[in-house]
């Protein structure tokens, strides 16, 4: 999609990847409504964008609530006079054995990573259908194509987001509305806890720079890509996992042991156990 003058809602705008996406979209002439829960980082980002000659607004809202999502769409469409694109970038993660996950935290994760993007899409879609064009961009993860031990809920939420993106793209093909799904591998942002950084080091997991990831997301948007997987060899492993999952089971077995051990060790050092 042409970004000059495009009217865009961006969730998770103050986050590691989101702030870089916001700066890149506005540098290309898009108008962006930045979404987050905290005013301070959103106001600072808006100031930075303004100083660089860009155009943005911000709306403070919790994506987990219906009211929050309705306020986002109502305010964004009023501020910009319409909506051409929704970038569902906000997300949370959890590195834990499934048996240790708190049920409320599980619910919050699926609401943030899955229900919020789906519900926001359903709120902006009527406008897009009326105007005959639009672009939904869902930020997934490599973990949404390869199920990782100790990330069952995060993986589960991103698998579902990927399926939703694919089905909706096929459904809207003749309506002028495009759906992109972009899946980064691990990125150096505060989404990842210190324990995740320990684990990444222990298993030699590659972690990308958020601005480089944002640059690839913006290219995917401009080129109306369908599904984009970032990182090598991860994009190949995604294909192998789809065709021959047993091979990937075997390849991940040793890594799973390390992932469990890092969790146990970090928990023990925190609790003095
Ligand atoms: N970092 C990685 O390793 C990695 C890898 C692959 C994919 N991804 C995906 O990339 C996307 C961006 O991640 P990131 O690394 O940039 O994460 P991040 O730095 O933690 O930023 C996430 C953003 O989401 C927002 N958010 C979370 N819950 C929210 C809620 N209930 N309501 C409103 N906003 C909410 C946060 O807003 P507040 O500022 O208000 O807290 C924060 O700005 C996510 O979808 C993530 O799954 C990340």
PDB file of C-alpha atoms and ligand atoms in Angstrom:
ATOM      1  CA  UNK A   1       0.000   0.000   0.000  1.00  0.00           C
ATOM      2  CA  UNK A   2       1.133   3.531  -0.790  1.00  0.00           C
ATOM      3  CA  UNK A   3       2.159   5.023   2.558  1.00  0.00           C
ATOM      4  CA  UNK A   4       2.048   8.713   1.690  1.00  0.00           C
ATOM      5  CA  UNK A   5      -1.063  10.146   3.402  1.00  0.00           C
ATOM      6  CA  UNK A   6      -2.201   6.660   4.510  1.00  0.00           C
ATOM      7  CA  UNK A   7      -4.227   6.832   7.739  1.00  0.00           C
ATOM      8  CA  UNK A   8      -2.931   4.152  10.094  1.00  0.00           C
ATOM      9  CA  UNK A   9      -3.728   2.769  13.552  1.00  0.00           C
ATOM     10  CA  UNK A  10      -0.633   1.202  15.156  1.00  0.00           C
ATOM     11  CA  UNK A  11      -0.983  -0.757  18.400  1.00  0.00           C
ATOM     12  CA  UNK A  12       1.973  -1.338  20.714  1.00  0.00           C
ATOM     13  CA  UNK A  13       3.376   1.915  19.323  1.00  0.00           C
ATOM     14  CA  UNK A  14       5.591   2.706  22.302  1.00  0.00           C
ATOM     15  CA  UNK A  15       7.151  -0.753  22.348  1.00  0.00           C
ATOM     16  CA  UNK A  16      10.510  -1.824  20.982  1.00  0.00           C
ATOM     17  CA  UNK A  17       9.378  -2.748  17.476  1.00  0.00           C
ATOM     18  CA  UNK A  18       6.312  -0.470  17.472  1.00  0.00           C
ATOM     19  CA  UNK A  19       8.234   2.792  18.005  1.00  0.00           C
ATOM     20  CA  UNK A  20      10.541   1.921  15.097  1.00  0.00           C
ATOM     21  CA  UNK A  21       7.563   1.065  12.856  1.00  0.00           C
ATOM     22  CA  UNK A  22       5.897   4.373  13.822  1.00  0.00           C
ATOM     23  CA  UNK A  23       8.970   6.415  12.912  1.00  0.00           C
ATOM     24  CA  UNK A  24       9.407   4.622   9.599  1.00  0.00           C
ATOM     25  CA  UNK A  25       5.722   4.904   8.587  1.00  0.00           C
ATOM     26  CA  UNK A  26       5.544   8.620   9.409  1.00  0.00           C
ATOM     27  CA  UNK A  27       8.869   9.248   7.637  1.00  0.00           C
ATOM     28  CA  UNK A  28       7.151   7.938   4.511  1.00  0.00           C
ATOM     29  CA  UNK A  29       4.304  10.432   4.884  1.00  0.00           C
ATOM     30  CA  UNK A  30       1.724   8.268   6.655  1.00  0.00           C
ATOM     31  CA  UNK A  31      -0.445   9.691   9.411  1.00  0.00           C
ATOM     32  CA  UNK A  32      -0.323   7.354  12.415  1.00  0.00           C
ATOM     33  CA  UNK A  33      -2.446   7.053  15.544  1.00  0.00           C
ATOM     34  CA  UNK A  34      -0.152   5.589  18.174  1.00  0.00           C
ATOM     35  CA  UNK A  35      -1.842   3.249  20.656  1.00  0.00           C
ATOM     36  CA  UNK A  36      -0.610   2.266  24.116  1.00  0.00           C
ATOM     37  CA  UNK A  37      -1.529   2.319  27.776  1.00  0.00           C
ATOM     38  CA  UNK A  38       1.032   4.871  28.996  1.00  0.00           C
ATOM     39  CA  UNK A  39       0.890   8.558  28.022  1.00  0.00           C
ATOM     40  CA  UNK A  40       4.541   9.398  28.681  1.00  0.00           C
ATOM     41  CA  UNK A  41       6.253   7.201  26.061  1.00  0.00           C
ATOM     42  CA  UNK A  42       3.505   7.913  23.518  1.00  0.00           C
ATOM     43  CA  UNK A  43       3.857  11.689  23.986  1.00  0.00           C
ATOM     44  CA  UNK A  44       7.659  11.420  23.699  1.00  0.00           C
ATOM     45  CA  UNK A  45       7.341   9.379  20.499  1.00  0.00           C
ATOM     46  CA  UNK A  46       4.838  11.840  19.041  1.00  0.00           C
ATOM     47  CA  UNK A  47       7.265  14.687  19.801  1.00  0.00           C
ATOM     48  CA  UNK A  48      10.120  12.838  18.116  1.00  0.00           C
ATOM     49  CA  UNK A  49       7.976  12.151  15.038  1.00  0.00           C
ATOM     50  CA  UNK A  50       6.889  15.804  14.900  1.00  0.00           C
ATOM     51  CA  UNK A  51      10.522  16.985  15.138  1.00  0.00           C
ATOM     52  CA  UNK A  52      11.345  14.758  12.163  1.00  0.00           C
ATOM     53  CA  UNK A  53       8.504  16.346  10.155  1.00  0.00           C
ATOM     54  CA  UNK A  54       6.005  13.501  10.616  1.00  0.00           C
ATOM     55  CA  UNK A  55       2.336  13.458  11.559  1.00  0.00           C
ATOM     56  CA  UNK A  56       0.984  11.392  14.458  1.00  0.00           C
ATOM     57  CA  UNK A  57      -1.573  11.426  17.261  1.00  0.00           C
ATOM     58  CA  UNK A  58      -1.936   9.131  20.209  1.00  0.00           C
ATOM     59  CA  UNK A  59      -4.763   7.377  22.012  1.00  0.00           C
ATOM     60  CA  UNK A  60      -4.341   5.796  25.428  1.00  0.00           C
ATOM     61  CA  UNK A  61      -6.350   2.595  25.722  1.00  0.00           C
ATOM     62  CA  UNK A  62      -6.221  -0.946  27.036  1.00  0.00           C
ATOM     63  CA  UNK A  63      -6.623  -3.367  24.135  1.00  0.00           C
ATOM     64  CA  UNK A  64      -7.955  -6.051  26.426  1.00  0.00           C
ATOM     65  CA  UNK A  65     -11.229  -4.205  27.002  1.00  0.00           C
ATOM     66  CA  UNK A  66     -14.115  -3.720  24.565  1.00  0.00           C
ATOM     67  CA  UNK A  67     -14.383  -0.074  25.609  1.00  0.00           C
ATOM     68  CA  UNK A  68     -10.678   0.453  24.964  1.00  0.00           C
ATOM     69  CA  UNK A  69     -10.908  -0.985  21.457  1.00  0.00           C
ATOM     70  CA  UNK A  70     -14.048   0.967  20.601  1.00  0.00           C
ATOM     71  CA  UNK A  71     -12.415   4.199  21.834  1.00  0.00           C
ATOM     72  CA  UNK A  72      -9.353   3.519  19.655  1.00  0.00           C
ATOM     73  CA  UNK A  73     -11.343   3.114  16.460  1.00  0.00           C
ATOM     74  CA  UNK A  74     -13.766   5.999  17.174  1.00  0.00           C
ATOM     75  CA  UNK A  75     -10.984   8.443  18.110  1.00  0.00           C
ATOM     76  CA  UNK A  76      -8.617   7.369  15.350  1.00  0.00           C
ATOM     77  CA  UNK A  77     -11.237   7.722  12.642  1.00  0.00           C
ATOM     78  CA  UNK A  78     -12.195  11.167  13.982  1.00  0.00           C
ATOM     79  CA  UNK A  79      -8.576  12.332  14.267  1.00  0.00           C
ATOM     80  CA  UNK A  80      -7.635  11.179  10.754  1.00  0.00           C
ATOM     81  CA  UNK A  81     -10.997  11.383   8.941  1.00  0.00           C
ATOM     82  CA  UNK A  82     -10.941   7.630   8.244  1.00  0.00           C
ATOM     83  CA  UNK A  83      -8.750   4.553   8.512  1.00  0.00           C
ATOM     84  CA  UNK A  84      -6.786   2.931   5.694  1.00  0.00           C
ATOM     85  CA  UNK A  85      -4.660   0.526   7.700  1.00  0.00           C
ATOM     86  CA  UNK A  86      -4.606  -1.284  11.032  1.00  0.00           C
ATOM     87  CA  UNK A  87      -1.272  -2.594  12.282  1.00  0.00           C
ATOM     88  CA  UNK A  88      -1.880  -5.096  15.090  1.00  0.00           C
ATOM     89  CA  UNK A  89       1.561  -5.012  16.676  1.00  0.00           C
ATOM     90  CA  UNK A  90       0.900  -5.016  20.456  1.00  0.00           C
ATOM     91  CA  UNK A  91       1.677  -8.275  22.168  1.00  0.00           C
ATOM     92  CA  UNK A  92       2.834  -9.939  25.356  1.00  0.00           C
ATOM     93  CA  UNK A  93       4.799 -13.121  25.890  1.00  0.00           C
ATOM     94  CA  UNK A  94       5.270 -15.713  28.579  1.00  0.00           C
ATOM     95  CA  UNK A  95       8.229 -18.036  29.077  1.00  0.00           C
ATOM     96  CA  UNK A  96       7.007 -20.681  31.490  1.00  0.00           C
ATOM     97  CA  UNK A  97       6.119 -24.328  31.797  1.00  0.00           C
ATOM     98  CA  UNK A  98       2.441 -24.581  30.920  1.00  0.00           C
ATOM     99  CA  UNK A  99       1.672 -26.296  34.232  1.00  0.00           C
ATOM    100  CA  UNK A 100       2.979 -23.227  36.103  1.00  0.00           C
ATOM    101  CA  UNK A 101       0.977 -20.630  34.150  1.00  0.00           C
ATOM    102  CA  UNK A 102      -1.597 -18.622  36.079  1.00  0.00           C
ATOM    103  CA  UNK A 103      -5.078 -19.010  34.448  1.00  0.00           C
ATOM    104  CA  UNK A 104      -5.703 -15.251  34.521  1.00  0.00           C
ATOM    105  CA  UNK A 105      -2.363 -14.558  32.861  1.00  0.00           C
ATOM    106  CA  UNK A 106      -3.204 -17.131  30.168  1.00  0.00           C
ATOM    107  CA  UNK A 107      -6.481 -15.349  29.480  1.00  0.00           C
ATOM    108  CA  UNK A 108      -4.766 -11.975  29.339  1.00  0.00           C
ATOM    109  CA  UNK A 109      -2.195 -13.261  26.859  1.00  0.00           C
ATOM    110  CA  UNK A 110      -4.793 -14.633  24.430  1.00  0.00           C
ATOM    111  CA  UNK A 111      -6.896 -11.480  24.799  1.00  0.00           C
ATOM    112  CA  UNK A 112      -3.916  -9.267  23.997  1.00  0.00           C
ATOM    113  CA  UNK A 113      -2.335 -11.318  21.215  1.00  0.00           C
ATOM    114  CA  UNK A 114      -5.426 -12.765  19.568  1.00  0.00           C
ATOM    115  CA  UNK A 115      -8.787 -11.337  20.665  1.00  0.00           C
ATOM    116  CA  UNK A 116      -7.622  -7.698  20.454  1.00  0.00           C
ATOM    117  CA  UNK A 117      -6.360  -7.932  16.838  1.00  0.00           C
ATOM    118  CA  UNK A 118      -9.451  -9.882  15.762  1.00  0.00           C
ATOM    119  CA  UNK A 119     -11.863  -7.481  17.507  1.00  0.00           C
ATOM    120  CA  UNK A 120     -10.075  -4.373  16.197  1.00  0.00           C
ATOM    121  CA  UNK A 121     -10.216  -5.840  12.704  1.00  0.00           C
ATOM    122  CA  UNK A 122     -13.944  -6.368  13.048  1.00  0.00           C
ATOM    123  CA  UNK A 123     -14.342  -2.723  14.160  1.00  0.00           C
ATOM    124  CA  UNK A 124     -12.379  -1.204  11.243  1.00  0.00           C
ATOM    125  CA  UNK A 125     -13.568  -3.590   8.529  1.00  0.00           C
ATOM    126  CA  UNK A 126     -16.988  -1.972   7.812  1.00  0.00           C
ATOM    127  CA  UNK A 127     -15.207   1.348   7.073  1.00  0.00           C
ATOM    128  CA  UNK A 128     -12.703  -0.382   4.819  1.00  0.00           C
ATOM    129  CA  UNK A 129     -15.427  -2.275   2.964  1.00  0.00           C
ATOM    130  CA  UNK A 130     -17.373   0.967   2.435  1.00  0.00           C
ATOM    131  CA  UNK A 131     -14.372   2.775   1.004  1.00  0.00           C
ATOM    132  CA  UNK A 132     -13.330  -0.279  -1.034  1.00  0.00           C
ATOM    133  CA  UNK A 133      -9.771  -0.446   0.221  1.00  0.00           C
ATOM    134  CA  UNK A 134      -7.793  -1.221   3.373  1.00  0.00           C
ATOM    135  CA  UNK A 135      -4.876  -3.144   4.792  1.00  0.00           C
ATOM    136  CA  UNK A 136      -4.759  -5.241   7.964  1.00  0.00           C
ATOM    137  CA  UNK A 137      -1.224  -6.038   9.156  1.00  0.00           C
ATOM    138  CA  UNK A 138      -0.823  -8.648  11.883  1.00  0.00           C
ATOM    139  CA  UNK A 139       2.528  -8.987  13.613  1.00  0.00           C
ATOM    140  CA  UNK A 140       3.018 -12.641  14.465  1.00  0.00           C
ATOM    141  CA  UNK A 141       6.119 -14.587  15.324  1.00  0.00           C
ATOM    142  CA  UNK A 142       8.232 -17.472  14.115  1.00  0.00           C
ATOM    143  CA  UNK A 143       6.779 -19.109  17.269  1.00  0.00           C
ATOM    144  CA  UNK A 144       3.426 -18.941  15.429  1.00  0.00           C
ATOM    145  CA  UNK A 145       4.663 -21.540  12.942  1.00  0.00           C
ATOM    146  CA  UNK A 146       7.009 -23.590  15.109  1.00  0.00           C
ATOM    147  CA  UNK A 147       5.548 -24.539  18.490  1.00  0.00           C
ATOM    148  CA  UNK A 148       8.173 -23.946  21.175  1.00  0.00           C
ATOM    149  CA  UNK A 149       8.282 -25.718  24.534  1.00  0.00           C
ATOM    150  CA  UNK A 150       7.884 -23.306  27.471  1.00  0.00           C
ATOM    151  CA  UNK A 151       5.994 -20.894  25.178  1.00  0.00           C
ATOM    152  CA  UNK A 152       2.790 -22.917  24.680  1.00  0.00           C
ATOM    153  CA  UNK A 153       0.427 -19.966  25.111  1.00  0.00           C
ATOM    154  CA  UNK A 154       2.508 -17.461  23.171  1.00  0.00           C
ATOM    155  CA  UNK A 155       2.955 -19.991  20.351  1.00  0.00           C
ATOM    156  CA  UNK A 156      -0.744 -20.890  20.511  1.00  0.00           C
ATOM    157  CA  UNK A 157      -1.848 -17.255  20.253  1.00  0.00           C
ATOM    158  CA  UNK A 158       0.413 -16.572  17.266  1.00  0.00           C
ATOM    159  CA  UNK A 159      -0.583 -19.815  15.468  1.00  0.00           C
ATOM    160  CA  UNK A 160      -4.192 -18.644  15.749  1.00  0.00           C
ATOM    161  CA  UNK A 161      -3.340 -15.133  14.547  1.00  0.00           C
ATOM    162  CA  UNK A 162      -1.606 -16.631  11.514  1.00  0.00           C
ATOM    163  CA  UNK A 163      -4.646 -18.814  10.703  1.00  0.00           C
ATOM    164  CA  UNK A 164      -6.981 -15.852  11.121  1.00  0.00           C
ATOM    165  CA  UNK A 165      -4.808 -13.763   8.782  1.00  0.00           C
ATOM    166  CA  UNK A 166      -4.727 -16.430   6.087  1.00  0.00           C
ATOM    167  CA  UNK A 167      -8.474 -17.120   6.179  1.00  0.00           C
ATOM    168  CA  UNK A 168      -9.426 -13.438   6.224  1.00  0.00           C
ATOM    169  CA  UNK A 169      -7.057 -12.658   3.335  1.00  0.00           C
ATOM    170  CA  UNK A 170      -8.786 -15.298   1.225  1.00  0.00           C
ATOM    171  CA  UNK A 171     -12.221 -14.017   2.258  1.00  0.00           C
ATOM    172  CA  UNK A 172     -11.456 -10.370   1.401  1.00  0.00           C
ATOM    173  CA  UNK A 173      -9.490 -10.983  -1.767  1.00  0.00           C
ATOM    174  CA  UNK A 174     -12.132  -9.415  -4.004  1.00  0.00           C
ATOM    175  CA  UNK A 175     -12.979  -6.531  -1.678  1.00  0.00           C
ATOM    176  CA  UNK A 176      -9.801  -4.498  -2.108  1.00  0.00           C
ATOM    177  CA  UNK A 177      -8.658  -5.281   1.425  1.00  0.00           C
ATOM    178  CA  UNK A 178      -5.315  -6.927   1.951  1.00  0.00           C
ATOM    179  CA  UNK A 179      -4.181  -8.912   5.005  1.00  0.00           C
ATOM    180  CA  UNK A 180      -0.482  -9.308   5.784  1.00  0.00           C
ATOM    181  CA  UNK A 181       1.065 -11.505   8.462  1.00  0.00           C
ATOM    182  CA  UNK A 182       4.669 -10.702   9.381  1.00  0.00           C
ATOM    183  CA  UNK A 183       6.540 -13.051  11.708  1.00  0.00           C
ATOM    184  CA  UNK A 184       9.823 -11.899  13.260  1.00  0.00           C
ATOM    185  CA  UNK A 185      12.178 -14.260  15.088  1.00  0.00           C
ATOM    186  CA  UNK A 186      13.441 -13.161  18.532  1.00  0.00           C
ATOM    187  CA  UNK A 187      14.021  -9.400  18.792  1.00  0.00           C
ATOM    188  CA  UNK A 188      15.912  -7.417  21.444  1.00  0.00           C
ATOM    189  CA  UNK A 189      13.018  -5.637  23.194  1.00  0.00           C
ATOM    190  CA  UNK A 190      11.501  -5.563  26.651  1.00  0.00           C
ATOM    191  CA  UNK A 191       8.877  -8.102  25.520  1.00  0.00           C
ATOM    192  CA  UNK A 192      11.528 -10.605  26.586  1.00  0.00           C
ATOM    193  CA  UNK A 193      12.244 -11.021  30.303  1.00  0.00           C
ATOM    194  CA  UNK A 194      15.805 -11.318  31.674  1.00  0.00           C
ATOM    195  CA  UNK A 195      15.206 -15.091  31.885  1.00  0.00           C
ATOM    196  CA  UNK A 196      14.454 -15.177  28.142  1.00  0.00           C
ATOM    197  CA  UNK A 197      17.749 -13.379  27.498  1.00  0.00           C
ATOM    198  CA  UNK A 198      19.548 -16.002  29.637  1.00  0.00           C
ATOM    199  CA  UNK A 199      17.850 -18.765  27.678  1.00  0.00           C
ATOM    200  CA  UNK A 200      18.598 -17.134  24.305  1.00  0.00           C
ATOM    201  CA  UNK A 201      22.265 -16.974  25.239  1.00  0.00           C
ATOM    202  CA  UNK A 202      22.276 -20.573  26.475  1.00  0.00           C
ATOM    203  CA  UNK A 203      20.680 -21.988  23.298  1.00  0.00           C
ATOM    204  CA  UNK A 204      22.431 -19.478  20.990  1.00  0.00           C
ATOM    205  CA  UNK A 205      19.100 -18.110  19.776  1.00  0.00           C
ATOM    206  CA  UNK A 206      19.677 -15.191  17.393  1.00  0.00           C
ATOM    207  CA  UNK A 207      18.053 -11.906  18.422  1.00  0.00           C
ATOM    208  CA  UNK A 208      17.455  -9.123  15.929  1.00  0.00           C
ATOM    209  CA  UNK A 209      17.652  -5.370  16.280  1.00  0.00           C
ATOM    210  CA  UNK A 210      14.095  -3.896  16.500  1.00  0.00           C
ATOM    211  CA  UNK A 211      14.720  -1.198  13.902  1.00  0.00           C
ATOM    212  CA  UNK A 212      15.962  -3.727  11.344  1.00  0.00           C
ATOM    213  CA  UNK A 213      12.813  -5.771  11.982  1.00  0.00           C
ATOM    214  CA  UNK A 214      10.635  -2.652  11.640  1.00  0.00           C
ATOM    215  CA  UNK A 215      12.321  -1.862   8.310  1.00  0.00           C
ATOM    216  CA  UNK A 216      11.372  -5.307   6.989  1.00  0.00           C
ATOM    217  CA  UNK A 217       7.811  -4.941   8.300  1.00  0.00           C
ATOM    218  CA  UNK A 218       7.433  -1.631   6.455  1.00  0.00           C
ATOM    219  CA  UNK A 219       8.741  -3.175   3.221  1.00  0.00           C
ATOM    220  CA  UNK A 220       6.222  -6.032   3.632  1.00  0.00           C
ATOM    221  CA  UNK A 221       3.453  -3.424   4.049  1.00  0.00           C
ATOM    222  CA  UNK A 222       4.514  -1.400   1.015  1.00  0.00           C
ATOM    223  CA  UNK A 223       4.717  -4.520  -1.125  1.00  0.00           C
ATOM    224  CA  UNK A 224       1.355  -5.933   0.085  1.00  0.00           C
ATOM    225  CA  UNK A 225       3.049  -9.172   1.112  1.00  0.00           C
ATOM    226  CA  UNK A 226       0.936 -12.074   2.353  1.00  0.00           C
ATOM    227  CA  UNK A 227       3.065 -14.014   4.865  1.00  0.00           C
ATOM    228  CA  UNK A 228       6.596 -12.936   5.691  1.00  0.00           C
ATOM    229  CA  UNK A 229       8.972 -14.845   7.956  1.00  0.00           C
ATOM    230  CA  UNK A 230      12.040 -12.946   9.113  1.00  0.00           C
ATOM    231  CA  UNK A 231      15.436 -14.513   9.743  1.00  0.00           C
ATOM    232  CA  UNK A 232      17.550 -17.284   8.346  1.00  0.00           C
ATOM    233  CA  UNK A 233      17.438 -20.297   8.925  1.00  0.00           C
ATOM    234  CA  UNK A 234      14.136 -19.737  10.792  1.00  0.00           C
ATOM    235  CA  UNK A 235      12.163 -19.150   7.574  1.00  0.00           C
ATOM    236  CA  UNK A 236      13.424 -22.520   6.266  1.00  0.00           C
ATOM    237  CA  UNK A 237      12.617 -24.293   9.547  1.00  0.00           C
ATOM    238  CA  UNK A 238       9.050 -22.934   9.281  1.00  0.00           C
ATOM    239  CA  UNK A 239       8.719 -24.807   5.958  1.00  0.00           C
ATOM    240  CA  UNK A 240      10.351 -27.984   7.292  1.00  0.00           C
ATOM    241  CA  UNK A 241       8.107 -27.935  10.388  1.00  0.00           C
ATOM    242  CA  UNK A 242       5.019 -27.703   8.155  1.00  0.00           C
ATOM    243  CA  UNK A 243       6.109 -30.673   6.041  1.00  0.00           C
ATOM    244  CA  UNK A 244       8.087 -32.855   8.448  1.00  0.00           C
ATOM    245  CA  UNK A 245       7.382 -31.881  12.066  1.00  0.00           C
ATOM    246  CA  UNK A 246       9.085 -35.024  13.426  1.00  0.00           C
ATOM    247  CA  UNK A 247      12.409 -33.740  12.108  1.00  0.00           C
ATOM    248  CA  UNK A 248      11.922 -30.520  14.042  1.00  0.00           C
ATOM    249  CA  UNK A 249      10.807 -32.441  17.175  1.00  0.00           C
ATOM    250  CA  UNK A 250      14.150 -34.207  17.115  1.00  0.00           C
ATOM    251  CA  UNK A 251      16.141 -31.062  16.354  1.00  0.00           C
ATOM    252  CA  UNK A 252      14.553 -29.175  19.268  1.00  0.00           C
ATOM    253  CA  UNK A 253      14.850 -31.944  21.859  1.00  0.00           C
ATOM    254  CA  UNK A 254      18.240 -30.888  23.246  1.00  0.00           C
ATOM    255  CA  UNK A 255      17.240 -27.206  23.177  1.00  0.00           C
ATOM    256  CA  UNK A 256      14.056 -27.971  25.133  1.00  0.00           C
ATOM    257  CA  UNK A 257      16.138 -29.438  27.960  1.00  0.00           C
ATOM    258  CA  UNK A 258      18.209 -26.240  28.164  1.00  0.00           C
ATOM    259  CA  UNK A 259      15.079 -24.094  28.059  1.00  0.00           C
ATOM    260  CA  UNK A 260      13.605 -25.983  31.009  1.00  0.00           C
ATOM    261  CA  UNK A 261      16.887 -25.844  32.930  1.00  0.00           C
ATOM    262  CA  UNK A 262      17.263 -22.056  32.517  1.00  0.00           C
ATOM    263  CA  UNK A 263      13.710 -21.610  33.816  1.00  0.00           C
ATOM    264  CA  UNK A 264      14.434 -23.811  36.830  1.00  0.00           C
ATOM    265  CA  UNK A 265      17.801 -22.158  37.593  1.00  0.00           C
ATOM    266  CA  UNK A 266      16.454 -18.608  37.304  1.00  0.00           C
ATOM    267  CA  UNK A 267      13.464 -19.505  39.472  1.00  0.00           C
ATOM    268  CA  UNK A 268      15.784 -21.045  42.073  1.00  0.00           C
ATOM    269  CA  UNK A 269      18.077 -18.004  42.102  1.00  0.00           C
ATOM    270  CA  UNK A 270      15.089 -15.666  42.514  1.00  0.00           C
ATOM    271  CA  UNK A 271      13.481 -17.671  45.305  1.00  0.00           C
ATOM    272  CA  UNK A 272      16.762 -18.690  46.931  1.00  0.00           C
ATOM    273  CA  UNK A 273      15.763 -22.322  46.333  1.00  0.00           C
TER     274      UNK A 273
HETATM  275  N1  LIG B   1      10.520  -9.094  20.835  1.00  0.00           N
HETATM  276  C1  LIG B   1      10.474 -10.286  20.274  1.00  0.00           C
HETATM  277  O1  LIG B   1      11.328 -11.181  20.541  1.00  0.00           O
HETATM  278  C2  LIG B   1       9.427 -10.609  19.251  1.00  0.00           C
HETATM  279  C3  LIG B   1       9.644 -11.701  18.382  1.00  0.00           C
HETATM  280  C4  LIG B   1       8.666 -12.037  17.457  1.00  0.00           C
HETATM  281  C5  LIG B   1       7.484 -11.309  17.424  1.00  0.00           C
HETATM  282  N2  LIG B   1       7.306 -10.255  18.270  1.00  0.00           N
HETATM  283  C6  LIG B   1       6.018  -9.553  18.209  1.00  0.00           C
HETATM  284  O2  LIG B   1       6.230  -8.199  17.874  1.00  0.00           O
HETATM  285  C7  LIG B   1       5.203  -7.384  18.464  1.00  0.00           C
HETATM  286  C8  LIG B   1       5.840  -6.203  19.196  1.00  0.00           C
HETATM  287  O3  LIG B   1       6.650  -6.723  20.239  1.00  0.00           O
HETATM  288  P1  LIG B   1       7.824  -5.899  20.954  1.00  0.00           P
HETATM  289  O4  LIG B   1       8.979  -6.795  21.031  1.00  0.00           O
HETATM  290  O5  LIG B   1       7.970  -4.561  20.348  1.00  0.00           O
HETATM  291  O6  LIG B   1       7.208  -5.796  22.423  1.00  0.00           O
HETATM  292  P2  LIG B   1       7.271  -4.648  23.526  1.00  0.00           P
HETATM  293  O7  LIG B   1       8.498  -3.831  23.372  1.00  0.00           O
HETATM  294  O8  LIG B   1       7.021  -5.310  24.822  1.00  0.00           O
HETATM  295  O9  LIG B   1       6.016  -3.747  23.137  1.00  0.00           O
HETATM  296  C9  LIG B   1       4.725  -4.288  23.211  1.00  0.00           C
HETATM  297  C10 LIG B   1       3.721  -3.163  23.237  1.00  0.00           C
HETATM  298  O10 LIG B   1       2.410  -3.735  23.363  1.00  0.00           O
HETATM  299  C11 LIG B   1       1.649  -2.880  24.153  1.00  0.00           C
HETATM  300  N3  LIG B   1       0.598  -3.584  24.880  1.00  0.00           N
HETATM  301  C12 LIG B   1       0.689  -4.760  25.559  1.00  0.00           C
HETATM  302  N4  LIG B   1      -0.479  -5.040  26.142  1.00  0.00           N
HETATM  303  C13 LIG B   1      -1.326  -4.030  25.836  1.00  0.00           C
HETATM  304  C14 LIG B   1      -2.670  -3.738  26.159  1.00  0.00           C
HETATM  305  N5  LIG B   1      -3.411  -4.564  26.923  1.00  0.00           N
HETATM  306  N6  LIG B   1      -3.224  -2.605  25.686  1.00  0.00           N
HETATM  307  C15 LIG B   1      -2.490  -1.762  24.931  1.00  0.00           C
HETATM  308  N7  LIG B   1      -1.218  -1.962  24.587  1.00  0.00           N
HETATM  309  C16 LIG B   1      -0.641  -3.089  25.034  1.00  0.00           C
HETATM  310  C17 LIG B   1       2.614  -2.286  25.153  1.00  0.00           C
HETATM  311  O11 LIG B   1       2.053  -1.051  25.497  1.00  0.00           O
HETATM  312  P3  LIG B   1       2.347  -0.271  26.855  1.00  0.00           P
HETATM  313  O12 LIG B   1       3.503   0.569  26.444  1.00  0.00           O
HETATM  314  O13 LIG B   1       1.106   0.447  27.122  1.00  0.00           O
HETATM  315  O14 LIG B   1       2.712  -1.289  27.890  1.00  0.00           O
HETATM  316  C18 LIG B   1       3.916  -2.207  24.382  1.00  0.00           C
HETATM  317  O15 LIG B   1       4.112  -0.914  23.852  1.00  0.00           O
HETATM  318  C19 LIG B   1       4.400  -8.317  19.381  1.00  0.00           C
HETATM  319  O16 LIG B   1       3.219  -8.724  18.721  1.00  0.00           O
HETATM  320  C20 LIG B   1       5.320  -9.511  19.571  1.00  0.00           C
HETATM  321  O17 LIG B   1       4.613 -10.700  19.833  1.00  0.00           O
HETATM  322  C21 LIG B   1       8.248  -9.878  19.157  1.00  0.00           C
END
